[in-house]
């Protein structure tokens, strides 16, 4: 990128160069009129004069990304969608065992070469008093999911299941999990686990939880707490029923009839298949052949697989799918969008990469003459 001098910058801002030199001195920068200024400084000065300095390419990216802006849905286009559930809790309290139990009893797993395939989320069917309901469980440990996703401004969880071992009680990560869920405004359902163990004391767990603002329903509060054993399966049906009921109350909806957008749950580079990303569709329907942008990468959906490893052509709201066809490995928590064609997708991804590189090279940041700033 080109470099801009004090003189040129003053001209752009419509300010006398001598004035700008004074401003620079005030910032502790002693530069000559023909010397270049760095982006950081240019941005500060631009702000002083009511302008915004931009990195080269930033405006072009913004105009490309305009098409990614979401148009609000009409009420009549919204359809019910399954809830997305995250399991949280202290280490060793039984999160993985509970998820495995739920998966293994509800899902006929497809084995690939003897190895069970996990895509980072499981879709589970539950028969409740209100009929058959679909629940989507995220496999990512709750804390990581919450922090990684929220760091990128994505929120994917509708309901948090807090696992507390009945023989151990409330522990530091239990409290951390409560705080994460509360900060995200996500309702908590407590699974008091390991009730099969001799030392189990569910009443004590309830008592401890009240000290953190979770009052069980049977004590007049509004937090559902279900005693379970992830080992024997006792109480798990009731837990699932409670989750389904909670979801019903929330009336979760999305518009399935538009290009998909959502979040990257996880992604990796597969030796044979190239970049493989598990995407969670939040709105719209993702289809094979769609052009997508995910974080810094682009591509065309070459193939999609559901959580059981079945090849699928489409994935609607709340559905997790494994997607092949991206040209790189995005980060968990990156947003993905369907765009009109692959060319647009590549252009956006390229611009994003360029900007990412530039901001990484903090010191060498330079502004171009053409795209230095725009009117505020
Ligand atoms: P995580 O760290 O929360 O994922 O916990 P794990 O699922 O790995 O469980 C930790 C240990 O507790 C493992 O040895 C499990 O077999 C055991 N465990 C989990 N749930 C139960 C349960 O309901 N009853 C008993 N007896 N053991 C359990
Ligand atoms: Mg675990």
PDB file of N, CA and C in Angstrom, residues 146-197:
ATOM      1  N   UNK A 146     -18.984 -21.156  25.104  1.00  0.00           N
ATOM      2  CA  UNK A 146     -19.454 -19.837  25.492  1.00  0.00           C
ATOM      3  C   UNK A 146     -18.397 -18.775  25.269  1.00  0.00           C
ATOM      4  N   UNK A 147     -17.172 -19.036  25.725  1.00  0.00           N
ATOM      5  CA  UNK A 147     -16.156 -17.992  25.634  1.00  0.00           C
ATOM      6  C   UNK A 147     -15.711 -17.755  24.199  1.00  0.00           C
ATOM      7  N   UNK A 148     -15.450 -18.840  23.454  1.00  0.00           N
ATOM      8  CA  UNK A 148     -15.006 -18.667  22.071  1.00  0.00           C
ATOM      9  C   UNK A 148     -16.085 -17.988  21.239  1.00  0.00           C
ATOM     10  N   UNK A 149     -17.306 -18.440  21.401  1.00  0.00           N
ATOM     11  CA  UNK A 149     -18.396 -17.894  20.600  1.00  0.00           C
ATOM     12  C   UNK A 149     -18.656 -16.448  20.977  1.00  0.00           C
ATOM     13  N   UNK A 150     -18.711 -16.205  22.263  1.00  0.00           N
ATOM     14  CA  UNK A 150     -19.076 -14.862  22.687  1.00  0.00           C
ATOM     15  C   UNK A 150     -17.967 -13.860  22.388  1.00  0.00           C
ATOM     16  N   UNK A 151     -16.729 -14.348  22.386  1.00  0.00           N
ATOM     17  CA  UNK A 151     -15.616 -13.471  22.026  1.00  0.00           C
ATOM     18  C   UNK A 151     -15.787 -12.973  20.594  1.00  0.00           C
ATOM     19  N   UNK A 152     -16.467 -13.741  19.771  1.00  0.00           N
ATOM     20  CA  UNK A 152     -16.684 -13.344  18.381  1.00  0.00           C
ATOM     21  C   UNK A 152     -18.088 -12.801  18.167  1.00  0.00           C
ATOM     22  N   UNK A 153     -18.764 -12.534  19.263  1.00  0.00           N
ATOM     23  CA  UNK A 153     -20.081 -11.923  19.140  1.00  0.00           C
ATOM     24  C   UNK A 153     -21.175 -12.878  18.715  1.00  0.00           C
ATOM     25  N   UNK A 154     -20.886 -14.176  18.791  1.00  0.00           N
ATOM     26  CA  UNK A 154     -21.907 -15.140  18.390  1.00  0.00           C
ATOM     27  C   UNK A 154     -22.529 -15.764  19.632  1.00  0.00           C
ATOM     28  N   UNK A 155     -23.811 -15.910  19.584  1.00  0.00           N
ATOM     29  CA  UNK A 155     -24.471 -16.614  20.678  1.00  0.00           C
ATOM     30  C   UNK A 155     -25.254 -17.756  20.065  1.00  0.00           C
ATOM     31  N   UNK A 156     -24.926 -18.968  20.475  1.00  0.00           N
ATOM     32  CA  UNK A 156     -25.582 -20.097  19.834  1.00  0.00           C
ATOM     33  C   UNK A 156     -26.480 -20.887  20.768  1.00  0.00           C
ATOM     34  N   UNK A 157     -26.338 -20.665  22.069  1.00  0.00           N
ATOM     35  CA  UNK A 157     -27.061 -21.513  23.011  1.00  0.00           C
ATOM     36  C   UNK A 157     -28.416 -20.943  23.404  1.00  0.00           C
ATOM     37  N   UNK A 158     -29.433 -21.805  23.373  1.00  0.00           N
ATOM     38  CA  UNK A 158     -30.756 -21.401  23.846  1.00  0.00           C
ATOM     39  C   UNK A 158     -30.961 -21.801  25.296  1.00  0.00           C
ATOM     40  N   UNK A 159     -30.453 -22.992  25.650  1.00  0.00           N
ATOM     41  CA  UNK A 159     -30.656 -23.531  26.995  1.00  0.00           C
ATOM     42  C   UNK A 159     -29.335 -24.121  27.488  1.00  0.00           C
ATOM     43  N   UNK A 160     -28.991 -23.836  28.740  1.00  0.00           N
ATOM     44  CA  UNK A 160     -27.790 -24.430  29.327  1.00  0.00           C
ATOM     45  C   UNK A 160     -28.211 -25.530  30.298  1.00  0.00           C
ATOM     46  N   UNK A 161     -27.615 -26.700  30.155  1.00  0.00           N
ATOM     47  CA  UNK A 161     -27.820 -27.762  31.138  1.00  0.00           C
ATOM     48  C   UNK A 161     -26.593 -27.754  32.046  1.00  0.00           C
ATOM     49  N   UNK A 162     -26.836 -27.476  33.305  1.00  0.00           N
ATOM     50  CA  UNK A 162     -25.745 -27.406  34.264  1.00  0.00           C
ATOM     51  C   UNK A 162     -25.660 -28.734  35.010  1.00  0.00           C
ATOM     52  N   UNK A 163     -24.539 -29.438  34.790  1.00  0.00           N
ATOM     53  CA  UNK A 163     -24.355 -30.736  35.452  1.00  0.00           C
ATOM     54  C   UNK A 163     -23.607 -30.516  36.763  1.00  0.00           C
ATOM     55  N   UNK A 164     -24.227 -30.992  37.864  1.00  0.00           N
ATOM     56  CA  UNK A 164     -23.576 -30.900  39.176  1.00  0.00           C
ATOM     57  C   UNK A 164     -23.586 -32.294  39.793  1.00  0.00           C
ATOM     58  N   UNK A 165     -22.405 -32.803  40.133  1.00  0.00           N
ATOM     59  CA  UNK A 165     -22.336 -34.142  40.713  1.00  0.00           C
ATOM     60  C   UNK A 165     -22.869 -34.107  42.148  1.00  0.00           C
ATOM     61  N   UNK A 166     -23.794 -35.020  42.413  1.00  0.00           N
ATOM     62  CA  UNK A 166     -24.466 -35.031  43.713  1.00  0.00           C
ATOM     63  C   UNK A 166     -23.538 -35.443  44.852  1.00  0.00           C
ATOM     64  N   UNK A 167     -22.380 -36.043  44.512  1.00  0.00           N
ATOM     65  CA  UNK A 167     -21.448 -36.439  45.565  1.00  0.00           C
ATOM     66  C   UNK A 167     -20.346 -35.401  45.757  1.00  0.00           C
ATOM     67  N   UNK A 168     -20.411 -34.335  44.974  1.00  0.00           N
ATOM     68  CA  UNK A 168     -19.330 -33.348  45.025  1.00  0.00           C
ATOM     69  C   UNK A 168     -19.866 -31.938  45.275  1.00  0.00           C
ATOM     70  N   UNK A 169     -21.030 -31.656  44.730  1.00  0.00           N
ATOM     71  CA  UNK A 169     -21.659 -30.360  44.962  1.00  0.00           C
ATOM     72  C   UNK A 169     -21.118 -29.237  44.089  1.00  0.00           C
ATOM     73  N   UNK A 170     -21.508 -28.025  44.458  1.00  0.00           N
ATOM     74  CA  UNK A 170     -21.130 -26.847  43.678  1.00  0.00           C
ATOM     75  C   UNK A 170     -19.625 -26.598  43.792  1.00  0.00           C
ATOM     76  N   UNK A 171     -18.960 -26.496  42.657  1.00  0.00           N
ATOM     77  CA  UNK A 171     -17.515 -26.293  42.607  1.00  0.00           C
ATOM     78  C   UNK A 171     -17.209 -25.045  41.772  1.00  0.00           C
ATOM     79  N   UNK A 172     -15.927 -24.610  41.733  1.00  0.00           N
ATOM     80  CA  UNK A 172     -15.610 -23.358  41.027  1.00  0.00           C
ATOM     81  C   UNK A 172     -16.164 -23.263  39.604  1.00  0.00           C
ATOM     82  N   UNK A 173     -16.003 -24.343  38.810  1.00  0.00           N
ATOM     83  CA  UNK A 173     -16.491 -24.261  37.423  1.00  0.00           C
ATOM     84  C   UNK A 173     -18.012 -24.318  37.335  1.00  0.00           C
ATOM     85  N   UNK A 174     -18.644 -24.806  38.415  1.00  0.00           N
ATOM     86  CA  UNK A 174     -20.113 -24.762  38.449  1.00  0.00           C
ATOM     87  C   UNK A 174     -20.542 -23.302  38.500  1.00  0.00           C
ATOM     88  N   UNK A 175     -19.867 -22.568  39.362  1.00  0.00           N
ATOM     89  CA  UNK A 175     -20.200 -21.149  39.540  1.00  0.00           C
ATOM     90  C   UNK A 175     -19.880 -20.369  38.264  1.00  0.00           C
ATOM     91  N   UNK A 176     -18.729 -20.707  37.677  1.00  0.00           N
ATOM     92  CA  UNK A 176     -18.332 -20.073  36.416  1.00  0.00           C
ATOM     93  C   UNK A 176     -19.405 -20.299  35.342  1.00  0.00           C
ATOM     94  N   UNK A 177     -19.879 -21.529  35.276  1.00  0.00           N
ATOM     95  CA  UNK A 177     -20.905 -21.877  34.283  1.00  0.00           C
ATOM     96  C   UNK A 177     -22.186 -21.085  34.526  1.00  0.00           C
ATOM     97  N   UNK A 178     -22.567 -20.976  35.780  1.00  0.00           N
ATOM     98  CA  UNK A 178     -23.774 -20.199  36.118  1.00  0.00           C
ATOM     99  C   UNK A 178     -23.593 -18.761  35.638  1.00  0.00           C
ATOM    100  N   UNK A 179     -22.422 -18.211  35.893  1.00  0.00           N
ATOM    101  CA  UNK A 179     -22.158 -16.830  35.486  1.00  0.00           C
ATOM    102  C   UNK A 179     -22.176 -16.645  33.974  1.00  0.00           C
ATOM    103  N   UNK A 180     -21.587 -17.608  33.252  1.00  0.00           N
ATOM    104  CA  UNK A 180     -21.600 -17.537  31.782  1.00  0.00           C
ATOM    105  C   UNK A 180     -23.041 -17.522  31.273  1.00  0.00           C
ATOM    106  N   UNK A 181     -23.822 -18.457  31.778  1.00  0.00           N
ATOM    107  CA  UNK A 181     -25.204 -18.583  31.303  1.00  0.00           C
ATOM    108  C   UNK A 181     -26.011 -17.338  31.641  1.00  0.00           C
ATOM    109  N   UNK A 182     -25.814 -16.841  32.851  1.00  0.00           N
ATOM    110  CA  UNK A 182     -26.544 -15.641  33.263  1.00  0.00           C
ATOM    111  C   UNK A 182     -26.158 -14.453  32.390  1.00  0.00           C
ATOM    112  N   UNK A 183     -24.845 -14.294  32.159  1.00  0.00           N
ATOM    113  CA  UNK A 183     -24.368 -13.172  31.340  1.00  0.00           C
ATOM    114  C   UNK A 183     -24.960 -13.238  29.934  1.00  0.00           C
ATOM    115  N   UNK A 184     -25.175 -14.455  29.450  1.00  0.00           N
ATOM    116  CA  UNK A 184     -25.708 -14.613  28.096  1.00  0.00           C
ATOM    117  C   UNK A 184     -27.235 -14.603  28.089  1.00  0.00           C
ATOM    118  N   UNK A 185     -27.829 -14.542  29.273  1.00  0.00           N
ATOM    119  CA  UNK A 185     -29.288 -14.532  29.359  1.00  0.00           C
ATOM    120  C   UNK A 185     -29.915 -15.861  28.954  1.00  0.00           C
ATOM    121  N   UNK A 186     -29.188 -16.939  29.179  1.00  0.00           N
ATOM    122  CA  UNK A 186     -29.661 -18.268  28.778  1.00  0.00           C
ATOM    123  C   UNK A 186     -30.253 -19.005  29.984  1.00  0.00           C
ATOM    124  N   UNK A 187     -31.462 -19.547  29.862  1.00  0.00           N
ATOM    125  CA  UNK A 187     -32.046 -20.280  30.981  1.00  0.00           C
ATOM    126  C   UNK A 187     -31.238 -21.532  31.331  1.00  0.00           C
ATOM    127  N   UNK A 188     -31.188 -21.843  32.624  1.00  0.00           N
ATOM    128  CA  UNK A 188     -30.406 -22.984  33.112  1.00  0.00           C
ATOM    129  C   UNK A 188     -31.335 -24.080  33.602  1.00  0.00           C
ATOM    130  N   UNK A 189     -31.062 -25.301  33.174  1.00  0.00           N
ATOM    131  CA  UNK A 189     -31.718 -26.473  33.757  1.00  0.00           C
ATOM    132  C   UNK A 189     -30.618 -27.273  34.428  1.00  0.00           C
ATOM    133  N   UNK A 190     -30.843 -27.632  35.696  1.00  0.00           N
ATOM    134  CA  UNK A 190     -29.793 -28.331  36.435  1.00  0.00           C
ATOM    135  C   UNK A 190     -30.005 -29.840  36.373  1.00  0.00           C
ATOM    136  N   UNK A 191     -28.939 -30.558  36.014  1.00  0.00           N
ATOM    137  CA  UNK A 191     -28.946 -32.016  36.089  1.00  0.00           C
ATOM    138  C   UNK A 191     -28.093 -32.389  37.296  1.00  0.00           C
ATOM    139  N   UNK A 192     -28.756 -32.838  38.356  1.00  0.00           N
ATOM    140  CA  UNK A 192     -28.001 -33.282  39.536  1.00  0.00           C
ATOM    141  C   UNK A 192     -27.583 -34.720  39.260  1.00  0.00           C
ATOM    142  N   UNK A 193     -26.311 -34.886  38.933  1.00  0.00           N
ATOM    143  CA  UNK A 193     -25.820 -36.160  38.379  1.00  0.00           C
ATOM    144  C   UNK A 193     -25.221 -37.086  39.451  1.00  0.00           C
ATOM    145  N   UNK A 194     -24.987 -38.304  39.036  1.00  0.00           N
ATOM    146  CA  UNK A 194     -24.350 -39.352  39.851  1.00  0.00           C
ATOM    147  C   UNK A 194     -25.195 -39.738  41.059  1.00  0.00           C
ATOM    148  N   UNK A 195     -26.519 -39.700  40.904  1.00  0.00           N
ATOM    149  CA  UNK A 195     -27.375 -40.065  42.045  1.00  0.00           C
ATOM    150  C   UNK A 195     -27.286 -41.545  42.376  1.00  0.00           C
ATOM    151  N   UNK A 196     -26.641 -42.316  41.490  1.00  0.00           N
ATOM    152  CA  UNK A 196     -26.444 -43.745  41.782  1.00  0.00           C
ATOM    153  C   UNK A 196     -25.333 -43.967  42.808  1.00  0.00           C
ATOM    154  N   UNK A 197     -24.517 -42.939  43.032  1.00  0.00           N
ATOM    155  CA  UNK A 197     -23.369 -43.129  43.935  1.00  0.00           C
ATOM    156  C   UNK A 197     -23.796 -43.087  45.397  1.00  0.00           C
TER     157      UNK A 197
END
